Short mmCIF file of C-alpha atoms in Angstrom, two decimals:
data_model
loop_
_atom_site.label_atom_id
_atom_site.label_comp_id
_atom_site.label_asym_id
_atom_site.label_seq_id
_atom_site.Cartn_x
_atom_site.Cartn_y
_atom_site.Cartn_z
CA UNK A 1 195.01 192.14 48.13
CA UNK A 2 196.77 189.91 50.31
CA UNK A 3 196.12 189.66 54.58
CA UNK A 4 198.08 189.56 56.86
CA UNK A 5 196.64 188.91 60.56
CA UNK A 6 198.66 189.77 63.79
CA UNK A 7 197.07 188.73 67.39
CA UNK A 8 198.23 190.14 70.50
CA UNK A 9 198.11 187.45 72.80
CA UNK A 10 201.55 188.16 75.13
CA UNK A 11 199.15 189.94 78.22
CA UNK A 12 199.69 188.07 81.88
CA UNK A 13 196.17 188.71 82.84
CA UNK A 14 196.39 189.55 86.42
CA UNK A 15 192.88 190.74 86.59
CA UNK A 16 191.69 186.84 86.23
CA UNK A 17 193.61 185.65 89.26
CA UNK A 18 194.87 182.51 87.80
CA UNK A 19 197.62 180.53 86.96
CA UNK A 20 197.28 180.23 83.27
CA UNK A 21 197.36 182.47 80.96
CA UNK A 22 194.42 184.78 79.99
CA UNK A 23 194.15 184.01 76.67
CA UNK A 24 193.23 180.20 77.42
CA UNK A 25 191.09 180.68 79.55
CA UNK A 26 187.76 178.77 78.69
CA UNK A 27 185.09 180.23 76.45
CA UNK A 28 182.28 177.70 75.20
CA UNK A 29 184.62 174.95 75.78
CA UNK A 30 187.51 176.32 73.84
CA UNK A 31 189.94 178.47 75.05
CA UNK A 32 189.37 182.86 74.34
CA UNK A 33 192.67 182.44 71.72
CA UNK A 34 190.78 179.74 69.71
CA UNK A 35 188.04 182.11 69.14
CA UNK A 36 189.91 184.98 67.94
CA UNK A 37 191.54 182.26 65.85
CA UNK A 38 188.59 180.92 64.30
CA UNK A 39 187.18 184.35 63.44
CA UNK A 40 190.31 185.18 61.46
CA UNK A 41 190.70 182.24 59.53
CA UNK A 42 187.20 182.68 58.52
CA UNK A 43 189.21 185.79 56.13
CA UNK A 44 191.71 183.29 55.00
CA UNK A 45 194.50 185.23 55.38
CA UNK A 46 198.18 184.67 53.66
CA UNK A 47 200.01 184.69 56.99
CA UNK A 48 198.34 184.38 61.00
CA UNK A 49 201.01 185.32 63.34
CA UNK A 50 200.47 185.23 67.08
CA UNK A 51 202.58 187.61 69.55
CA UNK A 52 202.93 185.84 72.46
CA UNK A 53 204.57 186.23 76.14
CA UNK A 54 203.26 185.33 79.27
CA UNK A 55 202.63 181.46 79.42
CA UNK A 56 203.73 181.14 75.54
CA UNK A 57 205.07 177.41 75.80
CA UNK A 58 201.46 176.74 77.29
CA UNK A 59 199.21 178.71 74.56
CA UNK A 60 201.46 177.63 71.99
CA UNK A 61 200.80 173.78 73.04
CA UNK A 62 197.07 174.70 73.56
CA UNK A 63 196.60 176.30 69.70
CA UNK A 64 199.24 174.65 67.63
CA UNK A 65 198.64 174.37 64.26
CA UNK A 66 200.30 174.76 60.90
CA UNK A 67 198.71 177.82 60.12
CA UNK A 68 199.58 180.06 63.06
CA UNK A 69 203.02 181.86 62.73
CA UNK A 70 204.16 182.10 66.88
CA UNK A 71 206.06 185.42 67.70
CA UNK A 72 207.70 185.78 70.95
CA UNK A 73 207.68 189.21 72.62
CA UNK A 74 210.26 189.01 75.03
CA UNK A 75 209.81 192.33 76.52
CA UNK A 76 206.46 193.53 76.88
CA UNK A 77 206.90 197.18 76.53
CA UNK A 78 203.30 197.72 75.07
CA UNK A 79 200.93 197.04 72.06
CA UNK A 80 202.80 198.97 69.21
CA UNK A 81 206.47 197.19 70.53
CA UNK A 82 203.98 194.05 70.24
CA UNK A 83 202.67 194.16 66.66
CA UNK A 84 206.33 195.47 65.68
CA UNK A 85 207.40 192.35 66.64
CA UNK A 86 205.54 190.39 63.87
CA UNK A 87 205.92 192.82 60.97
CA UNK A 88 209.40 191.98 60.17
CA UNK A 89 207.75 188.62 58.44
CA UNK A 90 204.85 190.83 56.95
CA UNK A 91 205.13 191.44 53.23
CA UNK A 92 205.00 195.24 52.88
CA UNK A 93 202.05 195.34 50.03
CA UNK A 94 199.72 193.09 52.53
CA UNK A 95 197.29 194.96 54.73
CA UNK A 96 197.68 194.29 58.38
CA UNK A 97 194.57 193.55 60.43
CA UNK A 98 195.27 193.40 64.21
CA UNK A 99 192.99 191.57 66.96
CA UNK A 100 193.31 190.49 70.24
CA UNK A 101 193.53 187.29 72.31
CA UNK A 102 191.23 188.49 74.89
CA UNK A 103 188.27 189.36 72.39
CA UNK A 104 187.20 186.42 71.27
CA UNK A 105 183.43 187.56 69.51
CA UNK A 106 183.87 189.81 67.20
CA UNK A 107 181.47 188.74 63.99
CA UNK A 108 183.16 187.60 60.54
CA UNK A 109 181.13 190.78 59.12
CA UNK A 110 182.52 193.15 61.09
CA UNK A 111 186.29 192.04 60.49
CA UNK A 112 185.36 192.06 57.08
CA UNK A 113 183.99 195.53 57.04
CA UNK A 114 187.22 196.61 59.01
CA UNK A 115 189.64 195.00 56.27
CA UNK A 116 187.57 196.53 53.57
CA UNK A 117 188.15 200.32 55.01
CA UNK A 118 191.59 200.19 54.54
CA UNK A 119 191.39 198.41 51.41
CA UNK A 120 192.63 202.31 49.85
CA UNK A 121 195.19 202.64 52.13
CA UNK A 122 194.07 204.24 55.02
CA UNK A 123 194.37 203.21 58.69
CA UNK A 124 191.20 201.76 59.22
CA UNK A 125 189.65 201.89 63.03
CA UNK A 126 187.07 199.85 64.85
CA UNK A 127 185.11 201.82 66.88
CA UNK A 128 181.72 201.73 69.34
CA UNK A 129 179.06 203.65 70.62
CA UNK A 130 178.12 202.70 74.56
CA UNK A 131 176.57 204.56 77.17
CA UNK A 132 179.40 203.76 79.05
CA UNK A 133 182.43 204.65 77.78
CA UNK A 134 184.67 204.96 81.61
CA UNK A 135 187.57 203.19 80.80
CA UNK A 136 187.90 203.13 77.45
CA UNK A 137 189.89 205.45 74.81
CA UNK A 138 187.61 208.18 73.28
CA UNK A 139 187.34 208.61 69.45
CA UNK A 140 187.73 212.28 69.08
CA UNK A 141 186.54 213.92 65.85
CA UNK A 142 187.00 217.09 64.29
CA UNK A 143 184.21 219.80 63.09
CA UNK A 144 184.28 217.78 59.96
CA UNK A 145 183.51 214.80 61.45
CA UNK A 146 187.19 213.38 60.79
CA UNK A 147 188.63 210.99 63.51
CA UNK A 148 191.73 213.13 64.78
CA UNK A 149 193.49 210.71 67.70
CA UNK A 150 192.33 208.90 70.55
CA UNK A 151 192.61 210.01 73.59
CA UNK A 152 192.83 207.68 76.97
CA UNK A 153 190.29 207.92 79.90
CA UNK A 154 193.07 209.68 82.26
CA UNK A 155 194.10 211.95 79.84
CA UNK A 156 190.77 213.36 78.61
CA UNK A 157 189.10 216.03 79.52
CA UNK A 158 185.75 216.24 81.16
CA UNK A 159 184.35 217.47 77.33
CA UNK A 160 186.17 214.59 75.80
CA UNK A 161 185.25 212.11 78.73
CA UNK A 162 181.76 212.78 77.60
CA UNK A 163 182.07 211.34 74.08
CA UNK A 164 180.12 207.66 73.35
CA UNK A 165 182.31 206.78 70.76
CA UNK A 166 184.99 204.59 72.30
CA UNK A 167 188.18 202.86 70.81
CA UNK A 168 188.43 198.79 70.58
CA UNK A 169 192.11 198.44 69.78
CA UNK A 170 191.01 196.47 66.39
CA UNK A 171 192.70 198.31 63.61
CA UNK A 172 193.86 197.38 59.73
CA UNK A 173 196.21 199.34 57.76
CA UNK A 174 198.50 198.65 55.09
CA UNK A 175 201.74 197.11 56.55
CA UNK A 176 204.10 199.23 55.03
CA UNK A 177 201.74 202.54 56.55
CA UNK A 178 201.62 200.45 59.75
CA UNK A 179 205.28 199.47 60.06
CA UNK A 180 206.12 203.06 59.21
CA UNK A 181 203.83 204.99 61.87
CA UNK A 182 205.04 202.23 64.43
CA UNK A 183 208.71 203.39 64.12
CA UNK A 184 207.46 207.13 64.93
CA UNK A 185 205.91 205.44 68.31
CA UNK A 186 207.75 206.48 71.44
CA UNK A 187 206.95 205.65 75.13
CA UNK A 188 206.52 209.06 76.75
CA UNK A 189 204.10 208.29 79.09
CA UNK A 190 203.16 207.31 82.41
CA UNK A 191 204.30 203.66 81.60
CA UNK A 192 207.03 203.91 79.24
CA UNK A 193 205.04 201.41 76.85
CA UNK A 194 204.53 201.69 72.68
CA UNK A 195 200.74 202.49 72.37
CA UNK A 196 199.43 200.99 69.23
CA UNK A 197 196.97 204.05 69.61
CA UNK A 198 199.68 206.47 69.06
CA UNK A 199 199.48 205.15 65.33
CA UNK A 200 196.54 207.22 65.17
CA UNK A 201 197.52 210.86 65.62
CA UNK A 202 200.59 209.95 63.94
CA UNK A 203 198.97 209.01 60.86
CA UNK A 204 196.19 212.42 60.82
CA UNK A 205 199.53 214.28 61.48
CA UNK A 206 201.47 212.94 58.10
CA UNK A 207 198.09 213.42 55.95
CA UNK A 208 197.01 209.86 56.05
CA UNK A 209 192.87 209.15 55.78
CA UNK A 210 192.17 207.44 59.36
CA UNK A 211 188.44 205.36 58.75
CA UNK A 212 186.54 204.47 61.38
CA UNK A 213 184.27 201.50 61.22
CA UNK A 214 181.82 201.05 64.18
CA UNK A 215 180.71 197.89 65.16
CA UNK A 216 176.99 196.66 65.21
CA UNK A 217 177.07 196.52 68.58
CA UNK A 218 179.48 197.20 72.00
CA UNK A 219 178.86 193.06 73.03
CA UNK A 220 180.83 191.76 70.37
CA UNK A 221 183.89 194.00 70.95
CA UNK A 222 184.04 193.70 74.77
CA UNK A 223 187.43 192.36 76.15
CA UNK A 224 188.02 189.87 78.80
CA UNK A 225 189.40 190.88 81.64
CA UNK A 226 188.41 189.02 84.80
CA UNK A 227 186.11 186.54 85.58
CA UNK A 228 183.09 188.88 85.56
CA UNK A 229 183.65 189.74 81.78
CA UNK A 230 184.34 186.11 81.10
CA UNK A 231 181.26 185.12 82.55
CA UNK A 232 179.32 187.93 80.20
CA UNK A 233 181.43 186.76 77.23
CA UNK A 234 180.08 183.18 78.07
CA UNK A 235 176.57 184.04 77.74
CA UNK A 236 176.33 185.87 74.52
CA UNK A 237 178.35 183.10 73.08
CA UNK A 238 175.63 180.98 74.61
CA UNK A 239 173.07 183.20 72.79
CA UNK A 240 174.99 182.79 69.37
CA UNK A 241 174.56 179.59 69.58
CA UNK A 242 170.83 179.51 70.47
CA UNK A 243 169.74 182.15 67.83
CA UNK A 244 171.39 179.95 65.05
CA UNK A 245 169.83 176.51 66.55
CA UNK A 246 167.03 177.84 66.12
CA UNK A 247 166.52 179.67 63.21
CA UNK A 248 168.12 175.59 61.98
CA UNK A 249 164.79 174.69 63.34
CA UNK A 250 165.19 173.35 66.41
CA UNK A 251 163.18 173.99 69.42
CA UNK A 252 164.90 175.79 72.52
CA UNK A 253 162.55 175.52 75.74
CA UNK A 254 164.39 178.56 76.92
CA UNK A 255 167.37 179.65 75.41
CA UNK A 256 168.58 181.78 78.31
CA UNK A 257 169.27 178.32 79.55
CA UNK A 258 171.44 176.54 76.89
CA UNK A 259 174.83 175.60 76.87
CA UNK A 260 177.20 174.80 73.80
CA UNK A 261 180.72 173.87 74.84
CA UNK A 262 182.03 172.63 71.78
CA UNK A 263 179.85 172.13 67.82
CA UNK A 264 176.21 171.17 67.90
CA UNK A 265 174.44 169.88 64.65
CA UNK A 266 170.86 169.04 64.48
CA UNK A 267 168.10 168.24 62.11
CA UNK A 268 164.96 169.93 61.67
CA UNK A 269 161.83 169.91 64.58
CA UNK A 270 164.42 169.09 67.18
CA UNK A 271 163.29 170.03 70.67
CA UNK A 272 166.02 170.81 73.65
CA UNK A 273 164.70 171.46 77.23
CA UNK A 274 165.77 173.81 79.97
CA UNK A 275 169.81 173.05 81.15
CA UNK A 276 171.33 171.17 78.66
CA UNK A 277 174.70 171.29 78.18
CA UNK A 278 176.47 170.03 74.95
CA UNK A 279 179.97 169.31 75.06
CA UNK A 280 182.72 168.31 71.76
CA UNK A 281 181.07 167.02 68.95
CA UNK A 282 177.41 166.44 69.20
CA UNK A 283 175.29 165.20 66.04
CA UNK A 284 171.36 165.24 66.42
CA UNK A 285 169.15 163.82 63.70
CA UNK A 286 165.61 165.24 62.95
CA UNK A 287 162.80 164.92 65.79
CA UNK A 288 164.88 164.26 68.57
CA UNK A 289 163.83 165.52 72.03
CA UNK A 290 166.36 166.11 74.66
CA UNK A 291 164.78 166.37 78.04
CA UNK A 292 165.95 169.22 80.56
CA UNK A 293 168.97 168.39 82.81
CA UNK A 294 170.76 166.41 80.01
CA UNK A 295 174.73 166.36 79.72
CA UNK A 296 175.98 165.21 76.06
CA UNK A 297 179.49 165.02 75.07
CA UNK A 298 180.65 163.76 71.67
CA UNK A 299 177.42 161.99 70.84
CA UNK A 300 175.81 160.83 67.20
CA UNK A 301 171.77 160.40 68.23
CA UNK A 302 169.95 159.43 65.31
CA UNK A 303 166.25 160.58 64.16
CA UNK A 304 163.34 160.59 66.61
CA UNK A 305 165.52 159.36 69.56
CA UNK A 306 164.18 160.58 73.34
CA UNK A 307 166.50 161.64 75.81
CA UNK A 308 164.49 161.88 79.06
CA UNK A 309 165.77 164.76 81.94
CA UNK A 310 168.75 163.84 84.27
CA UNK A 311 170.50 161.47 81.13
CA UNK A 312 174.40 161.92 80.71
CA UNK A 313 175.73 160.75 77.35
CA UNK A 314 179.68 160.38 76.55
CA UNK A 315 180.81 159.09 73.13
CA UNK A 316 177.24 157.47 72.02
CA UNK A 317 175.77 156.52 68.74
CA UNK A 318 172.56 155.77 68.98
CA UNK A 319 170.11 154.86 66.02
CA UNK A 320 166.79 155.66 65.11
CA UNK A 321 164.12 155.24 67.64
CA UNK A 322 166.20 155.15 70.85
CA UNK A 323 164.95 155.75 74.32
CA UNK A 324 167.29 156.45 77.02
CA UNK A 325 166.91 157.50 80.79
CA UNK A 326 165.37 159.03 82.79
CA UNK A 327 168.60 159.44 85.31
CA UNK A 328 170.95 157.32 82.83
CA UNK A 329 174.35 157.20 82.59
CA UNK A 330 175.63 156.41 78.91
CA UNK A 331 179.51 155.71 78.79
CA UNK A 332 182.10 155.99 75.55
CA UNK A 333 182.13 153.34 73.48
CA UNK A 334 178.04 152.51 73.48
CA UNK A 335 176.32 152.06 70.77
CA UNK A 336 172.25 151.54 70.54
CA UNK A 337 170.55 149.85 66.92
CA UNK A 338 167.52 151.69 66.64
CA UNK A 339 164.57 151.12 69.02
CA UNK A 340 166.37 150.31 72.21
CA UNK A 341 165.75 151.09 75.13
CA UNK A 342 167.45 152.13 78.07
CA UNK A 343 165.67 153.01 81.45
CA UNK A 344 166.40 154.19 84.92
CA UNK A 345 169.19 154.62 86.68
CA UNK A 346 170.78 152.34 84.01
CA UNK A 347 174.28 152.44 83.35
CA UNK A 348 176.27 151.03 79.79
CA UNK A 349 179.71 151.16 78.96
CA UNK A 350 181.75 149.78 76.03
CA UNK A 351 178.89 147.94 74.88
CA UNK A 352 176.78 147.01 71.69
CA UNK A 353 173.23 147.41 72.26
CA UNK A 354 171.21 145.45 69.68
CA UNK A 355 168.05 146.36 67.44
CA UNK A 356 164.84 146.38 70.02
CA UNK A 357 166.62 145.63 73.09
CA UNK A 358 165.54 146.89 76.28
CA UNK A 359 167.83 147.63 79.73
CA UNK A 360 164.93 149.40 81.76
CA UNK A 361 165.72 149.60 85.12
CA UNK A 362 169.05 149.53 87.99
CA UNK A 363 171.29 147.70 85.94
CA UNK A 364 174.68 147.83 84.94
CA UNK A 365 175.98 146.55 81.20
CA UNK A 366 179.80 146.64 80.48
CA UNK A 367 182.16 145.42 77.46
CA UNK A 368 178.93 143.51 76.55
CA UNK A 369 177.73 142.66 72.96
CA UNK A 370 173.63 142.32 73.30
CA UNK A 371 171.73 141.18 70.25
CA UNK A 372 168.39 142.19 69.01
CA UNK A 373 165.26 142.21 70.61
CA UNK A 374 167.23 141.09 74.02
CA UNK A 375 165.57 141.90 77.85
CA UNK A 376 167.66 142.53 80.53
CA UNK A 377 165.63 142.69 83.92
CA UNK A 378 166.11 145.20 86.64
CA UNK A 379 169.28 144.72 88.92
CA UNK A 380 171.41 143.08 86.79
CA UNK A 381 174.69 143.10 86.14
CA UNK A 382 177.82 142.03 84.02
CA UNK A 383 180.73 141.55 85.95
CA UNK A 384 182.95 142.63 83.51
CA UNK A 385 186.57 143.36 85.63
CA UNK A 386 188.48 140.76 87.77
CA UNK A 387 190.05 143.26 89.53
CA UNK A 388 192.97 142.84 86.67
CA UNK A 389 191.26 142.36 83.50
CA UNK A 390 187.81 143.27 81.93
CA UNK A 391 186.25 140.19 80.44
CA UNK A 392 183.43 140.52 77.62
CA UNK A 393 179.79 139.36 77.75
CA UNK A 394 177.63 138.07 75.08
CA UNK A 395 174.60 137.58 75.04
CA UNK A 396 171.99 136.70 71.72
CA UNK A 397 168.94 137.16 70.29
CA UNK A 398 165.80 137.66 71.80
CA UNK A 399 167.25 136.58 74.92
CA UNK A 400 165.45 137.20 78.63
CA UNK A 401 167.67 138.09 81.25
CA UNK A 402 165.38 138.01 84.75
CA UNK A 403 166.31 140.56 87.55
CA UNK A 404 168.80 140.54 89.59
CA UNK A 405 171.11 138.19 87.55
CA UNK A 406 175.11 138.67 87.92
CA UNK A 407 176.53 137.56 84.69
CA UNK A 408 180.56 137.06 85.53
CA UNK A 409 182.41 137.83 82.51
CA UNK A 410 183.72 136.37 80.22
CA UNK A 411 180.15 134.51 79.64
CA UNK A 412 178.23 133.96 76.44
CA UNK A 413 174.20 133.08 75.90
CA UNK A 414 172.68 131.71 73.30
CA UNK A 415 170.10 132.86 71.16
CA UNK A 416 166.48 132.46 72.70
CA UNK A 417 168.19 131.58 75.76
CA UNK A 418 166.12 132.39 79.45
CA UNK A 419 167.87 132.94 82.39
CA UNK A 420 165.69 132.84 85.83
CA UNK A 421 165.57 135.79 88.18
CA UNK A 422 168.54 135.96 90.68
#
């Protein structure tokens, strides 16, 4: 059986008050589309296609990528004129599974399960159960426990308004089922829209099985609609991510405090403290204790290395051993041989840190190759730009810098070489 996914992705968004459109708005570090995206490639469908609309040119440059299919919904006249819009490239023996930009979470098991319902040609349903359904379309069943339509919040009736079972708008069907019920659509109603719900009545009407699949639970379904749900979105991503760091083995000091913004690998007996946020690609070997207030973005820290609280790290490798901060600041292009040090208030860029070497206090080290076993004392400084120009400093082995030293780029010391305080 072959898949075909459509997203609806062509909504303005008003509701988030911002100049973008909804569906890139940020999530983890990645816009809410690239989410939805993710999930459905994780079914490896034949085709993706994405209906798109308001802001297109931007999601499209946001999300390119050879497997996406972009449809362009010129008029917006509603969900079902939106998925109709993409089944003209569907092949009519693939089943159709329909998301949504703006619901990013929903669990590769559940789209699974949903795919598999309609796997006999029915029109297969996702469904919830809340406590608090206000808003949402009600499932309505029949005495035999059949879904029968769905039936909006305005347009129900106080019996109906009572039911917990509530639609998400995630359906699959086979596309020639789908493409036919669509056509049968029409837009009398209050805003003379195609309702991709209407399928549903439609279908019970013409003798066609209508499955519902409910979700494990209403969190993973929720839409995004303003910043309130974005912000609630946000934090059971953030609690994803926590439950599978640590059933990895790592260590989470609290994981109501923990922020992923991008991929996080670590090794085993890894311990993270209160208010760290992890940004792109971050890489942590076994044993390695990140202390609370820490910022990493695309970082490779090798075993047993120490991050002490307050440290920001952009674009480091560091090797086995390393000590850095507290309160330092650890630009792109650094890289640290294992056991080196680096203290207080420190601050590298661009630079080569050798095996053993040791930057422990107030000093600044740019475009600078150190060698091994090297100590620069506190206050000191390559001077690395001319105000045109950045010049490179190296220094040797088991050399001692003393504090308070300005080393004017381009400069070179020698192996065992000692250079006086000030």
């Amino acid at each position: 059986m072959s898949l075909s996914i459509v997203v609806l992705a062509a909504g303005e968004g008003t509701r988030m008050r911002s100049a973008q459109p909804k569906v890139l708005a940020d999530l983890g570090g990645r816009p809410l589309l690239w989410h939805v995206l993710e999930g459905a490639r994780a079914l490896a469908p034949r085709r993706m296609s994405v209906v798109v609309g308001a802001g297109a040119e931007a999601v499209r440059e946001a999300l390119e990528a050879d497997d996406v299919t972009w449809v362009t919904q010129a008029q917006r006249l509603g969900t079902g004129h939106a998925v109709q819009q993409a089944l003209p490239a569907v092949a009519s023996g693939d089943t159709v599974l329909v998301l949504y930009g703006d619901v990013p979470l929903v669990s590769e098991d559940t789209l699974r399960r949903l795919v598999a319902a309609a796997a006999d040609g029915s029109l297969a349903l996702l469904t919830a159960i809340t406590d608090a359904p206000e808003g949402y379309g009600r499932i309505v069943r029949n005495a035999d426990n059949a879904v029968t339509a769905i039936v909006e919040q305005r347009d129900a009736s106080p019996e109906q308004r009572s039911i917990r079972e509530i639609n998400t708008g995630l359906m699959a069907a086979p596309g020639n089922l789908l493409g036919e019920l669509l056509q049968r659509v029409d837009n009398g109603n209050a805003q003379g829209e195609y309702y991709l719900t209407d399928v549903v009545s439609l279908a019970v009407a013409g003798g066609h099985a209508v499955t519902p699949v409910i979700a494990d639970n209403l969190g993973e379904v929720a839409g995004v609609n303003d910043r309130e749900q974005l912000a609630a979105a946000e934090r059971r991503l953030q609690q994803r991510h926590a439950r599978q760091l640590m059933h990895a083995g790592v260590t989470l000091r609290d994981p109501a405090r923990y922020d992923q913004r991008g991929s996080v690998v670590c090794g085993t007996d890894t311990t993270i403290d209160v208010n760290v946020v992890f940004e792109g690609r971050v890489t942590l070997g076994a044993r390695v204790r990140i202390g609370a207030h820490c910022h990493l973005r695309d970082c490779e820290l090798g075993d047993d290395v120490e991050v002490l609280p307050f440290s920001h790290l952009d674009g480091v490798r560091a090797g086995h051993g390393v000590r850095i901060g507290p309160y330092a600041r650890v630009r792109p292009g650094t890289v640290l041989a294992e056991d080196a040090r680096v203290g207080n208030f420190v601050e590298i860029k661009q630079s080569d840190i050798g095996a053993g070497s040791k930057i422990n206090h107030l000093s600044y080290v740019g475009d600078a190759a150190l060698g091994s076993g090297v100590n620069i004392g506190a206050g000191t400084i390559t001077c690395n730009y001319d105000g045109a120009n950045k010049h490179r400093t190296v220094i040797g082995d088991d050399v001692f810098v003393g504090s308070d030293t300005q080393l004017v780029a381009p400069v070179k010391v020698g192996d065992g070489a000692t250079i006086g305080a000030g």
